[in-house]
Short mmCIF file of C-alpha atoms and ligand atoms in Angstrom, two decimals:
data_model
loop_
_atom_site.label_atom_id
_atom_site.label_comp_id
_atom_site.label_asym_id
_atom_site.label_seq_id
_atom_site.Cartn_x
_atom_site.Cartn_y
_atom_site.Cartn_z
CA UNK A 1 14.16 21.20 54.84
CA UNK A 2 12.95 23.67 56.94
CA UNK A 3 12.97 22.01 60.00
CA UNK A 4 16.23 20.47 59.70
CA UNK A 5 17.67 24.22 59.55
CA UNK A 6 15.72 25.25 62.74
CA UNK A 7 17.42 21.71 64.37
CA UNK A 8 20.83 22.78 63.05
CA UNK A 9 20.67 26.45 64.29
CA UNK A 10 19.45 25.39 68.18
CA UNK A 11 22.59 22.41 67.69
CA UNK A 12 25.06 25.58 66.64
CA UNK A 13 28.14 25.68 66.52
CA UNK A 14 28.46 22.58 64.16
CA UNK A 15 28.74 24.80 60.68
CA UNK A 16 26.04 24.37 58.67
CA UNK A 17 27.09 23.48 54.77
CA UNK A 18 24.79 25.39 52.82
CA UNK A 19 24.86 25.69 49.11
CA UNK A 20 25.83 29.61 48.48
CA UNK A 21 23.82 31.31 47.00
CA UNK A 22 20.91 30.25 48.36
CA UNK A 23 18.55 29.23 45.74
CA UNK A 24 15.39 31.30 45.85
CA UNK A 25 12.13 29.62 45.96
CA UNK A 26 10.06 28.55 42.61
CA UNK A 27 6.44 28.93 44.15
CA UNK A 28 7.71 33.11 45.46
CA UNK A 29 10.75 33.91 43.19
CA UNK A 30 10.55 37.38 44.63
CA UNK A 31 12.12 36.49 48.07
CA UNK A 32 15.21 35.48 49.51
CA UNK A 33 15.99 31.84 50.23
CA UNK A 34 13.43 30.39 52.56
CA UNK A 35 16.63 28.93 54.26
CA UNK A 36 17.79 33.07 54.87
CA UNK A 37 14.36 34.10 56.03
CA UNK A 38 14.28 30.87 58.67
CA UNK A 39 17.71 31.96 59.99
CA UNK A 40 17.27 35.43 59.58
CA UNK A 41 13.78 34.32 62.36
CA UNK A 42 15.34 32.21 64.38
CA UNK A 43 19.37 33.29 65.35
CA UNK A 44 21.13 36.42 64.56
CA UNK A 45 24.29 34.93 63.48
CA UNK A 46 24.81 31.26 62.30
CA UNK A 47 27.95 29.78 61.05
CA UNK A 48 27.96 28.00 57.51
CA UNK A 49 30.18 26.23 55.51
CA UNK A 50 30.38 27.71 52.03
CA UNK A 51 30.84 25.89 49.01
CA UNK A 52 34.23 27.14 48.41
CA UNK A 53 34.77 24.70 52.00
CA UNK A 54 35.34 27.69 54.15
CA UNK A 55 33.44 28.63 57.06
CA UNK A 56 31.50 31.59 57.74
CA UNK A 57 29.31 33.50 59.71
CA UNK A 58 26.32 34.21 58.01
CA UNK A 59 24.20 37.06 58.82
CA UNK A 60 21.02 38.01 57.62
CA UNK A 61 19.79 40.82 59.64
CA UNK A 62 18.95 44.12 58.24
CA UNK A 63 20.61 45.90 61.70
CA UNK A 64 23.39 43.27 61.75
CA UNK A 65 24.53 43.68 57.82
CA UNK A 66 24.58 47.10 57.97
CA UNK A 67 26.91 46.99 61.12
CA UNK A 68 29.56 44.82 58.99
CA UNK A 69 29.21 46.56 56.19
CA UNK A 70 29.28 50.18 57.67
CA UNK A 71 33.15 48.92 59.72
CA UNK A 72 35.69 48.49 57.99
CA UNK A 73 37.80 48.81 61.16
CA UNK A 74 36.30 45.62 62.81
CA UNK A 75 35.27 44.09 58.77
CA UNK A 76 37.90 44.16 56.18
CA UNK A 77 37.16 43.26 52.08
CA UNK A 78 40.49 41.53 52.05
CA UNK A 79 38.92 38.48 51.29
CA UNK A 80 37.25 39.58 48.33
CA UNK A 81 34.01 39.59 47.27
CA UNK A 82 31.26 37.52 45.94
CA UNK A 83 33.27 35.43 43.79
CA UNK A 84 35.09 34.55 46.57
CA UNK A 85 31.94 32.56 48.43
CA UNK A 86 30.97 31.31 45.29
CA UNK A 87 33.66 30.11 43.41
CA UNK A 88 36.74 28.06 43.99
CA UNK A 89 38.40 31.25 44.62
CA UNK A 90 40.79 31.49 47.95
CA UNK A 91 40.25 34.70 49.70
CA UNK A 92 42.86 34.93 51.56
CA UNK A 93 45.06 35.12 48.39
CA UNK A 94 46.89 37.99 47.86
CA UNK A 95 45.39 41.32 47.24
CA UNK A 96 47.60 42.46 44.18
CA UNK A 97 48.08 45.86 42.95
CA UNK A 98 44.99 47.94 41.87
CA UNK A 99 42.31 45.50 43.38
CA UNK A 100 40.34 47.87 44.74
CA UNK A 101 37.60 46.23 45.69
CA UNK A 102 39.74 44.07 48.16
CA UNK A 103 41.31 47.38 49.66
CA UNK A 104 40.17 49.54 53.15
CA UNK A 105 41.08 51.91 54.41
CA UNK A 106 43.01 55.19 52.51
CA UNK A 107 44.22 52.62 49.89
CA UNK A 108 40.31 52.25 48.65
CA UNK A 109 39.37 55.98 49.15
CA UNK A 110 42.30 57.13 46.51
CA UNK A 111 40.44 54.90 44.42
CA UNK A 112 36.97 55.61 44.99
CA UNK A 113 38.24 59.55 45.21
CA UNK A 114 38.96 59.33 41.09
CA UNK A 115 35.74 56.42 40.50
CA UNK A 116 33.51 59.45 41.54
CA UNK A 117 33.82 62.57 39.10
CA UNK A 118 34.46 59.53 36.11
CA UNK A 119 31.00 57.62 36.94
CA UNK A 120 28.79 59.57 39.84
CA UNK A 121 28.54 62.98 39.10
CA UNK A 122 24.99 64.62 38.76
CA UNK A 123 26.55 66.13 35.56
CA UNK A 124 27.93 62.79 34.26
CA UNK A 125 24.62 61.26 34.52
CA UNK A 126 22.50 64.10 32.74
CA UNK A 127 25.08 63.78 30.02
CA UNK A 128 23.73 60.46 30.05
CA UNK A 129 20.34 60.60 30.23
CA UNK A 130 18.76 61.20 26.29
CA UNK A 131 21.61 58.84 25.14
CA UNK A 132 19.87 56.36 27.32
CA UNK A 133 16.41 57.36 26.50
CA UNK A 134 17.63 56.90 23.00
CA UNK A 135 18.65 53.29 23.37
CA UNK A 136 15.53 52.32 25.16
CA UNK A 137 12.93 54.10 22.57
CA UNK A 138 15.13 52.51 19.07
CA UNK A 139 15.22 48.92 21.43
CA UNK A 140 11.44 49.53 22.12
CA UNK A 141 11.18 50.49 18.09
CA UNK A 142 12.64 47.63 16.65
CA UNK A 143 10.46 45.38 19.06
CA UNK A 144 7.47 46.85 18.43
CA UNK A 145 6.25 44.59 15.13
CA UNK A 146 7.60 41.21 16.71
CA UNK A 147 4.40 39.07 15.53
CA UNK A 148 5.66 35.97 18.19
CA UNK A 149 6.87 36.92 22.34
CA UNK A 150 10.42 38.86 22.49
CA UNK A 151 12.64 37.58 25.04
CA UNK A 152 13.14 40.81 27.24
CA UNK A 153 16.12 40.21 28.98
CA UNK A 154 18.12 39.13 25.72
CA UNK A 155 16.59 41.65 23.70
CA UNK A 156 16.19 44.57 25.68
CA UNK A 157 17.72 44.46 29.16
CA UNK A 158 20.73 43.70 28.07
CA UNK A 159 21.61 45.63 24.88
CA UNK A 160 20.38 48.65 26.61
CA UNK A 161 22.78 47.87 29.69
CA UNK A 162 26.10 47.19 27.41
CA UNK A 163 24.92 49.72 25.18
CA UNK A 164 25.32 52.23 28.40
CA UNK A 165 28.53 50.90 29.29
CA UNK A 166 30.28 51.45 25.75
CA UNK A 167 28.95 54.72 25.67
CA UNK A 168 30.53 55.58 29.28
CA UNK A 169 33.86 54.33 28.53
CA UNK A 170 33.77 55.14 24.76
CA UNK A 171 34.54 51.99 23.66
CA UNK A 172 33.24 50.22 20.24
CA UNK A 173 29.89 48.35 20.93
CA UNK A 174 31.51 45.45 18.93
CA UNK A 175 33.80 44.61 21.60
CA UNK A 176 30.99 43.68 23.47
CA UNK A 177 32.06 39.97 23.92
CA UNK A 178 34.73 40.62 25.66
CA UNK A 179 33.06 41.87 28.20
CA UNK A 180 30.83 39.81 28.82
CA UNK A 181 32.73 36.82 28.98
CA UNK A 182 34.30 38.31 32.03
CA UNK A 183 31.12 39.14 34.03
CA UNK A 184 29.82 35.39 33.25
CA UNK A 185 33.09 34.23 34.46
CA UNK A 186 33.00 36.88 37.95
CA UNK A 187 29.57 36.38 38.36
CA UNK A 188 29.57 32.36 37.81
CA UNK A 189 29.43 30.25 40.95
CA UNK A 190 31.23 27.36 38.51
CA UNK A 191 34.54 29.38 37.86
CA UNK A 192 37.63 28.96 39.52
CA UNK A 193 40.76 31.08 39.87
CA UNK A 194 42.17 30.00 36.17
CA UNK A 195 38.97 30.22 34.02
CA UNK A 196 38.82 33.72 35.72
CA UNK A 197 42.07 34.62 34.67
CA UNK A 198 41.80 33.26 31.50
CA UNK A 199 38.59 35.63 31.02
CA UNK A 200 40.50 38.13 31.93
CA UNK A 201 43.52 38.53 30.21
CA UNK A 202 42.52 39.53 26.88
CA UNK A 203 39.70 41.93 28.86
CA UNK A 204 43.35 43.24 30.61
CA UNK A 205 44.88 43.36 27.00
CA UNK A 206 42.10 45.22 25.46
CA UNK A 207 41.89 47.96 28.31
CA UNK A 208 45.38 48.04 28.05
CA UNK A 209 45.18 50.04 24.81
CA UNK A 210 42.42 52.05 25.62
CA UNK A 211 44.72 53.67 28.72
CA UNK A 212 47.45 54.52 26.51
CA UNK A 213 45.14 55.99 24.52
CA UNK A 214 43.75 58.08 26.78
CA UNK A 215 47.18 59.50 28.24
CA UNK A 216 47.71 61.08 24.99
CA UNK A 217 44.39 61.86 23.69
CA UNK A 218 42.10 62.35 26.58
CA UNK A 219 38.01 62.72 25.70
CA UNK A 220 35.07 63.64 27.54
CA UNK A 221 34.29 59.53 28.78
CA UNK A 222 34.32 58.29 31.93
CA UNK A 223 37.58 56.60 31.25
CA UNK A 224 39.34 59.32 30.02
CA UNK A 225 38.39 60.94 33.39
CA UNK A 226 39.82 58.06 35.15
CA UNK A 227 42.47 58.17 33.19
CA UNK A 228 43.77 62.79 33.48
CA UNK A 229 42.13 62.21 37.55
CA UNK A 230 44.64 59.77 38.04
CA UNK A 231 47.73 61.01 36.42
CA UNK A 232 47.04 64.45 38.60
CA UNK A 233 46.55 62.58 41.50
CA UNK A 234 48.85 62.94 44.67
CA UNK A 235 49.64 59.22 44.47
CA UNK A 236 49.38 59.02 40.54
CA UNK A 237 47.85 56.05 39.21
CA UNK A 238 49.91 52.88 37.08
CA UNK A 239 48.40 51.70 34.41
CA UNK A 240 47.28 48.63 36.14
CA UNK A 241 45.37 50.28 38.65
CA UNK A 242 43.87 52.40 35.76
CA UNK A 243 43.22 49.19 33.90
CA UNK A 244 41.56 47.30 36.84
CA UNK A 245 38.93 50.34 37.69
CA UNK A 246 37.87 50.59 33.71
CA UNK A 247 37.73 46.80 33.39
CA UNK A 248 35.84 46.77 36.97
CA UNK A 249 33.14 49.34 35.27
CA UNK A 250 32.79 47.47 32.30
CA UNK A 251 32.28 44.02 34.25
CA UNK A 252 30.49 45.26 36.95
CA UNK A 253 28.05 47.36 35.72
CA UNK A 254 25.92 45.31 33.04
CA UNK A 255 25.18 41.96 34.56
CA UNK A 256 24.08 43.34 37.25
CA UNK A 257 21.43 46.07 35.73
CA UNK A 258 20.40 43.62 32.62
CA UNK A 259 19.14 40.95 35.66
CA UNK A 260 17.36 44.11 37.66
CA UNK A 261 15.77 45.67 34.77
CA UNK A 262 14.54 41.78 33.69
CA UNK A 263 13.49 40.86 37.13
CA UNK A 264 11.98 43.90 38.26
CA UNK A 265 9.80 43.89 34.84
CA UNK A 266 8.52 40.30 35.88
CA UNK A 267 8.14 41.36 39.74
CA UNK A 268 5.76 44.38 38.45
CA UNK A 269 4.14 41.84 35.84
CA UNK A 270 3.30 39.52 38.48
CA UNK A 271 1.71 42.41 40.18
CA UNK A 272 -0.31 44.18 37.73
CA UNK A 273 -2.30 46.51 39.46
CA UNK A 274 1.63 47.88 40.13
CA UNK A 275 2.35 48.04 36.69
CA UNK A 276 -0.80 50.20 36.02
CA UNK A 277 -0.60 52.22 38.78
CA UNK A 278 3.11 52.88 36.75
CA UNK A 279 1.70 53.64 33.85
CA UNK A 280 -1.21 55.91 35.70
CA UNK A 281 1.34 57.30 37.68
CA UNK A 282 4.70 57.97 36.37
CA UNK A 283 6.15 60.33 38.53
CA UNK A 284 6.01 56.94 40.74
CA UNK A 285 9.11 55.86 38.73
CA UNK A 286 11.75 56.92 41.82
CA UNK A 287 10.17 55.18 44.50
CA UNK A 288 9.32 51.89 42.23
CA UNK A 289 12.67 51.49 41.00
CA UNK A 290 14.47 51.55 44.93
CA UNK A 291 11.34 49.47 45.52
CA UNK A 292 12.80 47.22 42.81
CA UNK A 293 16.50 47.42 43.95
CA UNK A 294 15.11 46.43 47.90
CA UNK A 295 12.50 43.86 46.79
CA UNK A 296 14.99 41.65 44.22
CA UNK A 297 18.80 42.85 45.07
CA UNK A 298 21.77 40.83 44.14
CA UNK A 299 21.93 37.66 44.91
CA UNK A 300 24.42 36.10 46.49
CA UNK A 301 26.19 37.11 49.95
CA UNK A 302 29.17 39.41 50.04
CA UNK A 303 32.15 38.46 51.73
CA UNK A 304 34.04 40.17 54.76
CA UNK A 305 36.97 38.72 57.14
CA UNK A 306 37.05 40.21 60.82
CA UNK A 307 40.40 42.21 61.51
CA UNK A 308 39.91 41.74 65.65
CA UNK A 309 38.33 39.82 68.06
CA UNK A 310 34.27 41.26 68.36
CA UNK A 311 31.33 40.50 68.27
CA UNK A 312 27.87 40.45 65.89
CA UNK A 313 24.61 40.75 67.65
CA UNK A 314 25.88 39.20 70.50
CA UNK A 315 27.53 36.50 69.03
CA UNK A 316 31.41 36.59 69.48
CA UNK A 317 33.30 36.80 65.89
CA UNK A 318 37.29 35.92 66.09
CA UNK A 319 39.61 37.50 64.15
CA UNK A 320 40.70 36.21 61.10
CA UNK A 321 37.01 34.79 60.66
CA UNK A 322 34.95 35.23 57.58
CA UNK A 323 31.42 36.69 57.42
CA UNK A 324 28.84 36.16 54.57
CA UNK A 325 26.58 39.22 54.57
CA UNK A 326 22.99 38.28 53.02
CA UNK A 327 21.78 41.45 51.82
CA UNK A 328 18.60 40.67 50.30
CA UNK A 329 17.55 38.78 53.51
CA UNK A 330 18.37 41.85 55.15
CA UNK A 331 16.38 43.64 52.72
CA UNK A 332 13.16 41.71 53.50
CA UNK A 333 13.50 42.16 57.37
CA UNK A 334 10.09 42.60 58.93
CA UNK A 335 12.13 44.77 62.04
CA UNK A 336 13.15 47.56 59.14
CA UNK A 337 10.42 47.11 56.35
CA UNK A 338 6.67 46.94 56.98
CA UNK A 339 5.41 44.04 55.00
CA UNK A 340 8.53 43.23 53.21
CA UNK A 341 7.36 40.45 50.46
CA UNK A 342 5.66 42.42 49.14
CA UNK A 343 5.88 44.68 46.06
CA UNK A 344 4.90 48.39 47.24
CA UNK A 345 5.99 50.67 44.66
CA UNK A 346 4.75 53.39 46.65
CA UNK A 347 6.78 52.53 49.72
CA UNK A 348 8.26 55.71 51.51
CA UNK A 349 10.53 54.30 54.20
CA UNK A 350 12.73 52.60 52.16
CA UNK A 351 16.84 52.24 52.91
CA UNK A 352 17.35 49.83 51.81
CA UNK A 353 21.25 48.44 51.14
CA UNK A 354 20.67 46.96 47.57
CA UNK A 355 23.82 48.71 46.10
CA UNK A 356 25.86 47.69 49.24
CA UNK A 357 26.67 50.52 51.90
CA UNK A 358 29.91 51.72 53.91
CA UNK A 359 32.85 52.42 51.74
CA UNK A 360 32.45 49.66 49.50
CA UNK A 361 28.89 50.67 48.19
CA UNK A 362 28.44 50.64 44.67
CA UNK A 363 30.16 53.14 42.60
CA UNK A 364 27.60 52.36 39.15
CA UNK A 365 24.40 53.08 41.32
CA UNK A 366 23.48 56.13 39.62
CA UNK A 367 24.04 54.84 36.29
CA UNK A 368 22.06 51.50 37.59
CA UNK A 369 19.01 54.12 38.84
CA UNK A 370 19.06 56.18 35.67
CA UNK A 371 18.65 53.25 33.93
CA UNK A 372 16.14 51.40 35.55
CA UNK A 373 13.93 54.42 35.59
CA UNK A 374 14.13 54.93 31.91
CA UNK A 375 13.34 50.91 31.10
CA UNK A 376 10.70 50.82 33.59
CA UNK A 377 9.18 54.39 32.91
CA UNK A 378 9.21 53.81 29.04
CA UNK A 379 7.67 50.01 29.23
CA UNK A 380 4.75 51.42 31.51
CA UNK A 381 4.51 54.33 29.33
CA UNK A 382 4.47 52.76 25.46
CA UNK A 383 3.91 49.55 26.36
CA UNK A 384 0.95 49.45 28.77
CA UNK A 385 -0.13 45.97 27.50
CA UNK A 386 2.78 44.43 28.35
CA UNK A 387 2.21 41.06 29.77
CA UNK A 388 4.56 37.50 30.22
CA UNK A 389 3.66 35.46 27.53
CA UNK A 390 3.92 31.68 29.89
CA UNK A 391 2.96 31.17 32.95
CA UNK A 392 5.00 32.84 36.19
CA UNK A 393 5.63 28.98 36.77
CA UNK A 394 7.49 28.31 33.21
CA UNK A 395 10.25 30.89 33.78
CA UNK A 396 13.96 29.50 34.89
CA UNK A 397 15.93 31.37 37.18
CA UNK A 398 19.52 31.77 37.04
CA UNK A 399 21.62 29.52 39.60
CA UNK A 400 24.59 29.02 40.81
CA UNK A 401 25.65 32.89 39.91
CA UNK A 402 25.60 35.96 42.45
CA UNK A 403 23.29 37.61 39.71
CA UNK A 404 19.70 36.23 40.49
CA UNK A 405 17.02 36.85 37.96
CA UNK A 406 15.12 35.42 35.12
CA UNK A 407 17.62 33.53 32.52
CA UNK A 408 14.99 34.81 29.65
CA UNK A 409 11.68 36.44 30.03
CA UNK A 410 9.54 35.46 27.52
CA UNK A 411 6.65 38.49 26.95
CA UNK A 412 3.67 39.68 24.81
CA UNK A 413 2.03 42.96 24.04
CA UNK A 414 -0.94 44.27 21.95
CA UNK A 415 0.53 47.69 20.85
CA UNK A 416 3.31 49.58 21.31
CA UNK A 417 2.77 53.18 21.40
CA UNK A 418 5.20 55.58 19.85
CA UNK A 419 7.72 57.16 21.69
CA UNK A 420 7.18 61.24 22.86
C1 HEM B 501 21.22 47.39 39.63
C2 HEM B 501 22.48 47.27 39.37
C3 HEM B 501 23.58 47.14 40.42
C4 HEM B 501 23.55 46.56 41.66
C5 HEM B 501 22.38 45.90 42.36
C6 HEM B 501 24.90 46.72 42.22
C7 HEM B 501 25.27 46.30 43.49
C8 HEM B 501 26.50 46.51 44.06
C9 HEM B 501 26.86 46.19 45.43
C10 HEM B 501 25.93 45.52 46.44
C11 HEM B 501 28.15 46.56 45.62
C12 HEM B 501 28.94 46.46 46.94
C13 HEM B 501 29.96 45.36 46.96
C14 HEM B 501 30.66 45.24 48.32
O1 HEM B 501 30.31 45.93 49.28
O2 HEM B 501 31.58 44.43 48.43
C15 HEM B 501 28.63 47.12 44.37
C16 HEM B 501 29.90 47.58 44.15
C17 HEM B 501 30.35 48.04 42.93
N1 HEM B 501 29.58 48.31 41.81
FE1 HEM B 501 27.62 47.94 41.58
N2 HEM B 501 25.69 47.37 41.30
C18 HEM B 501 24.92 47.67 40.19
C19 HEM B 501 25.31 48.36 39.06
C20 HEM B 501 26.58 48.84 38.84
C21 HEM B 501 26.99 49.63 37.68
C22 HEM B 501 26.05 50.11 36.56
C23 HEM B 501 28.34 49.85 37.81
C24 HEM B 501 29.29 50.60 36.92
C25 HEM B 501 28.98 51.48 36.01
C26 HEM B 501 28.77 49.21 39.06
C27 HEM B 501 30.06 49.19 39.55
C28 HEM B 501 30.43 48.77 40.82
C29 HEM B 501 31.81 48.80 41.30
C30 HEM B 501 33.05 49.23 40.52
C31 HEM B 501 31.76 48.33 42.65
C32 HEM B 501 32.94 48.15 43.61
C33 HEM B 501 33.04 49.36 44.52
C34 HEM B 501 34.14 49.24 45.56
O3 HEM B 501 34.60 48.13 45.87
O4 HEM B 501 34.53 50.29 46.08
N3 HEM B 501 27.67 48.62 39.65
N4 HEM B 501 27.59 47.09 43.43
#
């Protein structure tokens, strides 16, 4: 495989069809694609065909991404996002009203300007904080007498992560489902434009309600924030915009944490002299979650299209053409990160762009850090024995979705201590 890459990049510019995203390898599920690292080694820039038959420039360096990323003058997100590369989703279809995630420019920032006092305030996420420390401990709780392995990720990643998400929007944990459905549909590399749509609708519907709601009885959750900030705004805000940003937190922001908080439990498994040192050490927590973010990331490409003629690394990039931005590859590049396979949850130099960066970077990261400490911390803490309970080798990844991580992690313990 690997030498038919390094054949194809010195034959550029045929396109070379690779599948998107790159599946990581079985033997070192920690890294990116072996394909991304090899590319990432040997050319700055390669064009690709992505599944979704478009072509692309693909670039994998940490110096490179951040350049695209970090210009939205010369890199639009008109093309959309990861769905976009993935799925049988055209991106150069419309941007429609209150898709702010496909905006630039001062259309995004009147977005992002009423996104930040609803989910990214220091104060928001203090509010937070016991509630979360809550979940975790009752998860922990009703865990702790399991007599055969718990799956983590389906019993404790991801309750705590939806669990967070109904409490930040206020809505009834029982709606759950709908929710979810959506993210597995966004996040799916095997949905097109209508199953999104149909996933959507009744997630529209249902937020639908909860706006109107909110206009006449306004509370203290993030979407009731959303909701008075964008009725006072200068440009107020239609209830479709207002829909799309609270059905953009509640998709968004629990596939995403559920697959860190699994995956970044199995990456410090794997390594158990990290784990200790966790549990030794918790004031370690800050450093071993960004460690966490850099090391495993999300895991497909993001998608850009350039607005003018330029150029990336040398390479010249046409207007109108689309660029794939590999941010894990970047995120294990040996020019910014000493010894980058490798888990260091001590590391100091550390920027890494897990949560995206420029204007686009992710609005949920606090929420995403607050509660990845507060998994990770506790686990060390009460559950010191923690260990997998099969072999690294036994454990399926996800495919074929923009999430990576474990599909289930199977684990084991001796005793679970009580909580403080
Ligand atoms: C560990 C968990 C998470 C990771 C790794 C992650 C990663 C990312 C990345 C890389 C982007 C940038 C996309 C781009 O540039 O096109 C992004 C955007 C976004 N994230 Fe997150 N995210 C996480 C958790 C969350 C949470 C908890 C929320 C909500 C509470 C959230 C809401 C969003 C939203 C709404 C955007 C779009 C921002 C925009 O287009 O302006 N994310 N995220």
């Amino acid at each position: 495989m690997s030498s038919t890459i390094s054949d194809t990049i010195s034959e550029q510019p045929r396109p070379l069809p690779l599948p998107l995203p790159l599946p990581r390898e079985k033997k070192c599920p920690f890294g990116p694609a072996p394909e991304a690292t090899e590319i990432r080694a040997q050319s700055r820039v390669v064009k690709v065909t992505c599944p979704t038959g478009i072509d692309a420039w693909l670039v994998t360096r940490y110096a490179d991404v951040r350049e695209v990323m970090g210009d939205p003058q010369r890199f639009s997100n008109h093309s959309g996002q990861a769905g976009h590369v993935l799925a049988n989703m055209p991106p150069d279809s419309p941007v429609y009203e209150g898709d702010f995630f496909r905006m630039d420019g001062p259309d995004h920032i009147r977005f992002r300007r009423v996104f930040a006092p609803a989910v990214s305030t220091l104060k928001r996420i203090e509010l937070f904080r016991p509630m979360v420390q809550r979940t975790v401990d009752g998860l922990l709780d009703g865990l702790a007498d399991a007599k055969e392995p718990i799956d983590l990720h389906e019993q404790f990643a991801k309750p705590l992560t939806t669990a967070v998400i109904a409490e930040l929007l206020d809505v009834p944990l029982a709606d759950r489902a709908l929710f979810h459905r959506v993210a597995e549909a966004l996040f799916s590399g095997k949905t097109d434009v209508d199953d999104l749509a149909a996933a959507r609708f009744p997630l529209f519907e249902y937020v639908q309600d909860l706006v109107v709601t909110r206009r006449t009885k306004p509370g203290e959750d993030a979407l009731s924030v959303l909701v008075t900030r964008g009725q006072d705004a200068e440009i107020p805000f239609s209830d479709i915009e207002l829909i799309k940003m609270a059905a953009g937190l509640l998709v968004a922001g629990y596939d995403t944490t559920a697959s860190l908080i699994t995956y970044g439990t199995l990456a410090l498994l794997d390594s158990p002299e990290q784990y200790a040192l966790l549990h030794e050490n918790p004031a370690l927590v800050p450093t071993a979650v960004e460690e966490i973010v850099r090391l495993l990331g999300v895991g497909a490409g993001l998608l850009r299209v350039a607005t003018v003629d330029t150029e990336i690394g040398g390479t010249p990039v046409a207007a109108g053409e689309y660029v794939v931005v590999a941010i894990q590859a970047a995120n294990h590049d040996p020019a910014e990160f000493a010894d980058p396979e490798h888990l260091d949850i001590t590391r100091k130099h550390n920027a890494h762009i897990g949560f995206g960066h420029g204007p686009h970077q992710c609005v949920g990261q606090q929420i995403a850090r607050l509660e990845l400490s507060t998994a990770l911390a506790t686990l060390a803490r009460r559950v010191p024995s923690l260990r997998l309970a099969v072999p690294l080798g036994d454990i399926e990844f996800k495919t074929e979705t923009s999430v990576a991580g474990p599909v289930s992690l199977p684990v084991t313990w001796d005793e679970v201590l009580p909580a403080r």
